[in-house]
Coordinates of C-alpha atoms in Angstrom, one line a residue:
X25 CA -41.4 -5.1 -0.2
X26 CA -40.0 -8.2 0.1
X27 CA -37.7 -9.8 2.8
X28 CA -34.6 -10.7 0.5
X29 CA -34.9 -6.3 -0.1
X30 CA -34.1 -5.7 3.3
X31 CA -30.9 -5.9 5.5
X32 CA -31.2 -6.3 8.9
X33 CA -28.3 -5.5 11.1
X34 CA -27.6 -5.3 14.6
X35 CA -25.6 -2.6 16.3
X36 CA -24.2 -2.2 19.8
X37 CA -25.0 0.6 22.7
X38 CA -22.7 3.0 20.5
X39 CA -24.0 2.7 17.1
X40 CA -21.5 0.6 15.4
X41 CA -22.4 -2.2 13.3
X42 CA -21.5 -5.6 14.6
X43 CA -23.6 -8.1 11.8
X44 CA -26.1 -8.9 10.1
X45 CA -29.3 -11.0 10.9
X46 CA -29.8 -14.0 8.1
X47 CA -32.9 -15.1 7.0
X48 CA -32.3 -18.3 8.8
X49 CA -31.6 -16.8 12.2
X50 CA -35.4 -15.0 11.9
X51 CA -38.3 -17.2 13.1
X52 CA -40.2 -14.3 12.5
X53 CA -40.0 -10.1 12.1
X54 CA -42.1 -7.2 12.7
X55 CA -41.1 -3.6 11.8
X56 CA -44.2 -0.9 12.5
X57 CA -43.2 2.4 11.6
X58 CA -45.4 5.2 13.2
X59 CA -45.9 8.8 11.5
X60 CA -44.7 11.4 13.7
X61 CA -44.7 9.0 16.6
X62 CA -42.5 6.4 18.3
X63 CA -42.4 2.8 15.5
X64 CA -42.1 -0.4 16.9
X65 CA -40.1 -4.0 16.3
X66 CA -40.1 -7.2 17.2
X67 CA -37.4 -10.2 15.9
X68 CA -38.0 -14.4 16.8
X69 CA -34.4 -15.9 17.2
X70 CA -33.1 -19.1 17.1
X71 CA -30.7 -19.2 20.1
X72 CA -28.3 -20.8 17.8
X73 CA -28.2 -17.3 16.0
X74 CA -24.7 -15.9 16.1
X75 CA -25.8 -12.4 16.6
X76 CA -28.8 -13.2 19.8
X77 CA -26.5 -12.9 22.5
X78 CA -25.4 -9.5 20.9
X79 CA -28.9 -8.4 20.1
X80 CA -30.1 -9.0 24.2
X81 CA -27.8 -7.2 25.4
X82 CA -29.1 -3.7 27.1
X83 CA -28.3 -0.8 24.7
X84 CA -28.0 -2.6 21.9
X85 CA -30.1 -2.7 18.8
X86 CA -31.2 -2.9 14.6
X87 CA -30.9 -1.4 11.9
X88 CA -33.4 -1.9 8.7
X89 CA -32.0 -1.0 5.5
X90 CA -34.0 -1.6 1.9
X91 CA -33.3 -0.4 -1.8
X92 CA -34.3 3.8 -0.5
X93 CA -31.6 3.4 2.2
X94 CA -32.2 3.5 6.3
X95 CA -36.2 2.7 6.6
X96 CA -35.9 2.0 10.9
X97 CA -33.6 1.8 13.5
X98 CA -34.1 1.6 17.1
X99 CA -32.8 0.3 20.6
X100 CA -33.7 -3.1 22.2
X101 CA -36.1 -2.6 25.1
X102 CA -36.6 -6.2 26.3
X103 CA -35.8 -9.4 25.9
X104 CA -37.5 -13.1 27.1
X105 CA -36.3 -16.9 25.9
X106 CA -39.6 -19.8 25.7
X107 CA -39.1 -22.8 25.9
X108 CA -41.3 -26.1 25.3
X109 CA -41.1 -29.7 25.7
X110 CA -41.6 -29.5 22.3
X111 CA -39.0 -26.9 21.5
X112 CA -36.3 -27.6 24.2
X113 CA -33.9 -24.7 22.8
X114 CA -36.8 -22.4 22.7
X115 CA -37.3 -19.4 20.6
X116 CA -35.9 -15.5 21.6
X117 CA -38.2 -13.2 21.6
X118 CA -36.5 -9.3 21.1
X119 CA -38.5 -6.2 21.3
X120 CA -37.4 -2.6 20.8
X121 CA -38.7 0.5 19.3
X122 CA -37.1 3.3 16.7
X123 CA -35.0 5.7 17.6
X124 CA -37.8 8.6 17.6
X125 CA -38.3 7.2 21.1
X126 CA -35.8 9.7 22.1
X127 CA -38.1 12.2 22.1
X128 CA -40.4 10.8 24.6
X129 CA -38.0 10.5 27.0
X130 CA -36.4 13.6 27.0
X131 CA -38.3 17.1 27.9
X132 CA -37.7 20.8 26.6
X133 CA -36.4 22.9 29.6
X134 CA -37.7 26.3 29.4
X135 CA -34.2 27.6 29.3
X136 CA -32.5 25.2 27.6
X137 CA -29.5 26.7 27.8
X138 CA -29.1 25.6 31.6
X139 CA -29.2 21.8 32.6
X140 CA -29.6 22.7 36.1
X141 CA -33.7 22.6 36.5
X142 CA -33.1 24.9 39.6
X143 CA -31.5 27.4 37.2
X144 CA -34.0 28.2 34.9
X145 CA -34.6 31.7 33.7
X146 CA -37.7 32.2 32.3
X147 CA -41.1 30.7 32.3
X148 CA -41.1 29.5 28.6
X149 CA -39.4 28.9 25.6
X150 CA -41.4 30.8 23.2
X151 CA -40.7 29.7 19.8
X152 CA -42.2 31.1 16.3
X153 CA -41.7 30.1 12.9
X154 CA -41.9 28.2 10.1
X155 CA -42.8 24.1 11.4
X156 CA -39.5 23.2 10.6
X157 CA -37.0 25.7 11.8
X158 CA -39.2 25.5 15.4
X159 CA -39.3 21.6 15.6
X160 CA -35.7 21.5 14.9
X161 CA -34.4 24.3 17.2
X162 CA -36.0 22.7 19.7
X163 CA -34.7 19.4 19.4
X164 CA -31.0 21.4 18.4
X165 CA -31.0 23.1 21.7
X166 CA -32.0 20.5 24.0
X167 CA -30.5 17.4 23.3
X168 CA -28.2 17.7 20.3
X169 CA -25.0 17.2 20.1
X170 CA -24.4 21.0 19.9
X171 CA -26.8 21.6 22.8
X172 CA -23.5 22.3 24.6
X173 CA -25.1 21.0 28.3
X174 CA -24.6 17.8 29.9
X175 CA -28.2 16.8 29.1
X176 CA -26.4 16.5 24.8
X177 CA -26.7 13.6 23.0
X178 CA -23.2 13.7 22.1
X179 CA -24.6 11.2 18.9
X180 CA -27.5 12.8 17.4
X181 CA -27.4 15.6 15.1
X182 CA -29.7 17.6 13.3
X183 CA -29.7 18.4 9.8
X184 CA -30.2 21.0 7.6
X185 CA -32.7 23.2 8.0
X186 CA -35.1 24.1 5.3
X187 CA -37.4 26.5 6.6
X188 CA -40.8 24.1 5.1
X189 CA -43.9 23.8 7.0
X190 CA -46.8 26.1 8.0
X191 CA -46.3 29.0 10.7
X192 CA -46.1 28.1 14.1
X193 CA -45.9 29.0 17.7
X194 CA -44.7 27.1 20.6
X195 CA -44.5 27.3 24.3
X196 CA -42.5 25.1 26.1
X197 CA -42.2 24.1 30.3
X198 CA -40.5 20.9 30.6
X199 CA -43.3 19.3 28.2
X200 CA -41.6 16.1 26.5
X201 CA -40.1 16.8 23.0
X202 CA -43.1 14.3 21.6
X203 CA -45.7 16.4 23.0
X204 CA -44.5 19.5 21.9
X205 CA -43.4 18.2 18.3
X206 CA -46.4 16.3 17.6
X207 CA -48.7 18.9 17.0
X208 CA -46.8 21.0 15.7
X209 CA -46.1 19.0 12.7
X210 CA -49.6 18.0 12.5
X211 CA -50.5 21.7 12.2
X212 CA -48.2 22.6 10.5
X213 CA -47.7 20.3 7.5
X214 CA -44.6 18.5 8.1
X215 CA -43.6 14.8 9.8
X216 CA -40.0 14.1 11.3
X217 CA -38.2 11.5 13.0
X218 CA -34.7 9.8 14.4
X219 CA -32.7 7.5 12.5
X220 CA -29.6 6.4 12.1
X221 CA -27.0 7.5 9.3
X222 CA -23.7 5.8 9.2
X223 CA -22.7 6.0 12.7
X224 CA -24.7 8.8 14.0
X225 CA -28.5 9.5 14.6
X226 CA -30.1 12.4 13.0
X227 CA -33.3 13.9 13.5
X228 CA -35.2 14.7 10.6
X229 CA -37.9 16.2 9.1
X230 CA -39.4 15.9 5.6
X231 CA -42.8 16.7 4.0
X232 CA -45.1 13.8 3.4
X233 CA -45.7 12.9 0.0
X234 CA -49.5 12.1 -2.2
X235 CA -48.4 9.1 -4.3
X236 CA -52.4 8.0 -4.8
X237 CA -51.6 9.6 -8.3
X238 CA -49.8 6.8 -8.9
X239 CA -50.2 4.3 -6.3
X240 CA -53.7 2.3 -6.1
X241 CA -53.8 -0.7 -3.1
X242 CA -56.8 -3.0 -3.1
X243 CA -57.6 -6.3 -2.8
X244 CA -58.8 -6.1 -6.5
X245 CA -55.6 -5.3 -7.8
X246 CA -53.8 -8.0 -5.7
X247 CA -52.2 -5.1 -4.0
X248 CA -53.8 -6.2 -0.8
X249 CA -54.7 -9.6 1.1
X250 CA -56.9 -8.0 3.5
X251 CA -58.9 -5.0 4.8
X252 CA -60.5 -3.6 7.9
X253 CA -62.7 0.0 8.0
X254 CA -63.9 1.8 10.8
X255 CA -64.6 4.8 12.0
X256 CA -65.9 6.7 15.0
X257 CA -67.3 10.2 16.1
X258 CA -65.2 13.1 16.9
X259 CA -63.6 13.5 20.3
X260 CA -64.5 17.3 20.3
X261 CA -65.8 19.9 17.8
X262 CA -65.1 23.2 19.8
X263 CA -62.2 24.0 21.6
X264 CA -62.5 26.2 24.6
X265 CA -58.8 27.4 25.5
X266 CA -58.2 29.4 28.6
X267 CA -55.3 32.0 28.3
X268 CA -53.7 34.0 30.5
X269 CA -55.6 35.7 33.6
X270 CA -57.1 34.5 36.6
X271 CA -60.7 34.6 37.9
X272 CA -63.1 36.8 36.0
X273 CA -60.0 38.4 33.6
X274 CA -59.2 35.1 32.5
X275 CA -58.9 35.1 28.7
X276 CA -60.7 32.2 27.1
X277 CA -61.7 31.4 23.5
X278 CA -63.6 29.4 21.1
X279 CA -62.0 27.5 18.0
X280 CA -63.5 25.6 15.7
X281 CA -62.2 24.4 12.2
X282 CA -63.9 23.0 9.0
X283 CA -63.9 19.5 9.4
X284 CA -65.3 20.1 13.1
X285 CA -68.1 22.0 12.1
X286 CA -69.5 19.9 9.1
X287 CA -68.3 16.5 12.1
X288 CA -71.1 18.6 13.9
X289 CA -73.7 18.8 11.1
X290 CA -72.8 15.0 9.8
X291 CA -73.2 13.7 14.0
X292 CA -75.7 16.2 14.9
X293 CA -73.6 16.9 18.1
X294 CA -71.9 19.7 19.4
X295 CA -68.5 18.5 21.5
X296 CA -67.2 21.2 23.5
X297 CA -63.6 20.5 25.3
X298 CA -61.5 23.0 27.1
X299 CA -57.9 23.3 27.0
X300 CA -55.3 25.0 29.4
X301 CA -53.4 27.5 27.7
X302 CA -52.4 29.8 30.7
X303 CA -48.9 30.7 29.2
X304 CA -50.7 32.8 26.8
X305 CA -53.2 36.0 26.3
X306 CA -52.2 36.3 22.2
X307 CA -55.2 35.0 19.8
X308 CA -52.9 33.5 17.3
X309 CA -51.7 31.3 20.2
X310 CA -55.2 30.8 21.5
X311 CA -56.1 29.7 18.0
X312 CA -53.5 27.3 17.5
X313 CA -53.9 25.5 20.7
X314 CA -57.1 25.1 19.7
X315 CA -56.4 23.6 16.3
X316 CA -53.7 21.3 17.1
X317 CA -56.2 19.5 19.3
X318 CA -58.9 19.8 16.4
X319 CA -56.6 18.5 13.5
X320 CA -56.9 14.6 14.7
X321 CA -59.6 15.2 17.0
X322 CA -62.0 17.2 15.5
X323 CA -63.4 15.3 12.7
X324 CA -64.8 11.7 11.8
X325 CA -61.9 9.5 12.8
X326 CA -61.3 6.8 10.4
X327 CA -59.0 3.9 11.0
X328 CA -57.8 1.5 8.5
X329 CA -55.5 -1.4 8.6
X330 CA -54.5 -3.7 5.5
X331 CA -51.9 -6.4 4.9
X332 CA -50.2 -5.5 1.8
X333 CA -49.4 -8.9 -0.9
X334 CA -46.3 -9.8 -2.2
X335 CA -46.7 -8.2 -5.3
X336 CA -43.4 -6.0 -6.3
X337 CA -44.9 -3.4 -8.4
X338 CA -45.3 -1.4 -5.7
X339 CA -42.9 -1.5 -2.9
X340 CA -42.7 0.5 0.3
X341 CA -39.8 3.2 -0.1
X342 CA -40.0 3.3 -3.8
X343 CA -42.5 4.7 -6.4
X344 CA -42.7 3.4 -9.7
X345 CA -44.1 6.4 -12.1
X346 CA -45.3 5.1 -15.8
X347 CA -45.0 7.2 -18.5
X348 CA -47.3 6.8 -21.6
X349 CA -44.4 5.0 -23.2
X350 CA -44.6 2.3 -19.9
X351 CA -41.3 3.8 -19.2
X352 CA -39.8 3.5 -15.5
X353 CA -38.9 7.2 -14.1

């Protein structure tokens, strides 16, 4: 995608639009979005820049919007001006990150219904269900605008729910909304995140999509300027979980999945780790547990970074499909 595609705005501690960031106020930009985790930004100013002394200023923040609509938006988190001899008005440097940061910064009570942490009612807040209706309750109940506690966001909302994802089960005791969403998405088939649409943030959740159908990057098709591969052994092929019990009626049990077993065979090592899952005596639960730390743990773990080229055939956000006839859909 390229720069002239995207519109950069900056917005104030309550979500309203106050300008937009030109090309010649940027000395430089960086926008890393982050699947089902918190993305991160950075922005070099000129000091001359109309919109800096806006930008810096606690609560504030940007909005990133190319040809798909809203691709990142997030709060400024700090701020710092350098100066040189040989740069005497110096260069502002502005750092923040999207607005899925929320979610790391907020916990799930378990009794969400009371903000009071010496009035809770029960141990947990069991949840089961498809991955999308439990992610989003949870994240409806605690901190939405409809949460109807003082602990609301009286700004975000939640929308629609669509019932898509894999079965689930949750447990949650004051456990940050990130650590309780993030495996559940990964087990469960869906990714979601907080962004901001027209002057309110909503959380969302969508289903990733396989475009390698249609979308090849390499450095052969001038798709990419560069490449880096790696990839390491698994962190831990069998799961131990402890359940509920104590002593010698402890419950405990052994998950494994596919990709940890053949990690196993391919390493020729057997990785045991155990995992604390008191709340809990059901197997299902057990087994979950145990495959939410699997799913990115349990397998060869291959890392790969590329710097994509300027080429516009294939932009970030959009999908261009070629029909025999070389027509656009």
């Amino acid at each position: 995608m390229r720069l002239e595609e995207l519109t950069v705005e900056v917005r104030d501690a309550n979500l309203n639009r106050l300008g937009l960031l030109m090309p010649t106020d940027l000395v430089g930009a960086k926008f890393i979005a982050r699947y089902n985790n918190v993305g991160t930004w950075e922005v070099k100013l000129n000091p001359a820049s109309l919109m800096v002394e806006a930008l810096r200023t606690p609560g504030a923040g940007i909005i990133v919007t190319g040809p798909s609509g809203v691709l990142f938006s997030g709060p400024m988190r700090s701020a710092r001006l350098e100066q040189s001899i040989d740069n005497s008005e110096g260069t502002w440097f502005i750092e923040g990150t999207d607005d899925t940061v929320i979610l790391t910064e907020r916990l799930a009570y378990p009794d969400p219904t009371q903000d009071d942490v010496n009035a809770q009612t029960q141990a947990y807040d069991v949840r089961t269900g498809a991955a999308e209706t439990v992610i989003k309750s949870y994240v409806q109940d605690n901190i939405s605008a409809v949460a109807g506690t003082d602990r609301a966001i009286p700004n975000l909302e939640v929308e629609f729910d669509l019932g898509r994802g894999s079965d689930v089960t949750a447990q949650a005791r004051f456990d940050t909304l990130q650590d309780l969403l993030y495996p559940l998405a990964q087990t469960g088939g869906v990714g979601y995140e907080i962004a901001q649409e027209g002057s309110e943030l909503e959380f969302q959740v969508y289903i990733p999509e396989d475009r390698s159908a249609n979308v090849r990057m390499d450095i052969d098709n001038n798709q990419l300027t560069r490449t880096e591969y790696a990839y390491v052994g698994p962190k831990g092929t069998r799961a131990i979980v402890g359940g509920a019990g104590e002593a010698e009626d402890r419950i405990f049990y052994e998950g494994t999945s596919t990709d940890s077993l053949a990690a196993e065979n391919t390493w020729g090592r057997r990785i045991e780790t155990f995992l604390d899952d008191r709340g809990t005596k059901v197997q299902a639960d057990l087994d979950q547990a145990a495959q939410e730390f699997l799913v990115d743990n349990g397998k060869t773990i291959v890392t790969l970074a590329v710097t994509p080229s300027d080429e516009t055939n294939m932009r970030y956000g959009i999908c261009l499909l070629y029909t025999s006839d070389a027509a656009d859909e």
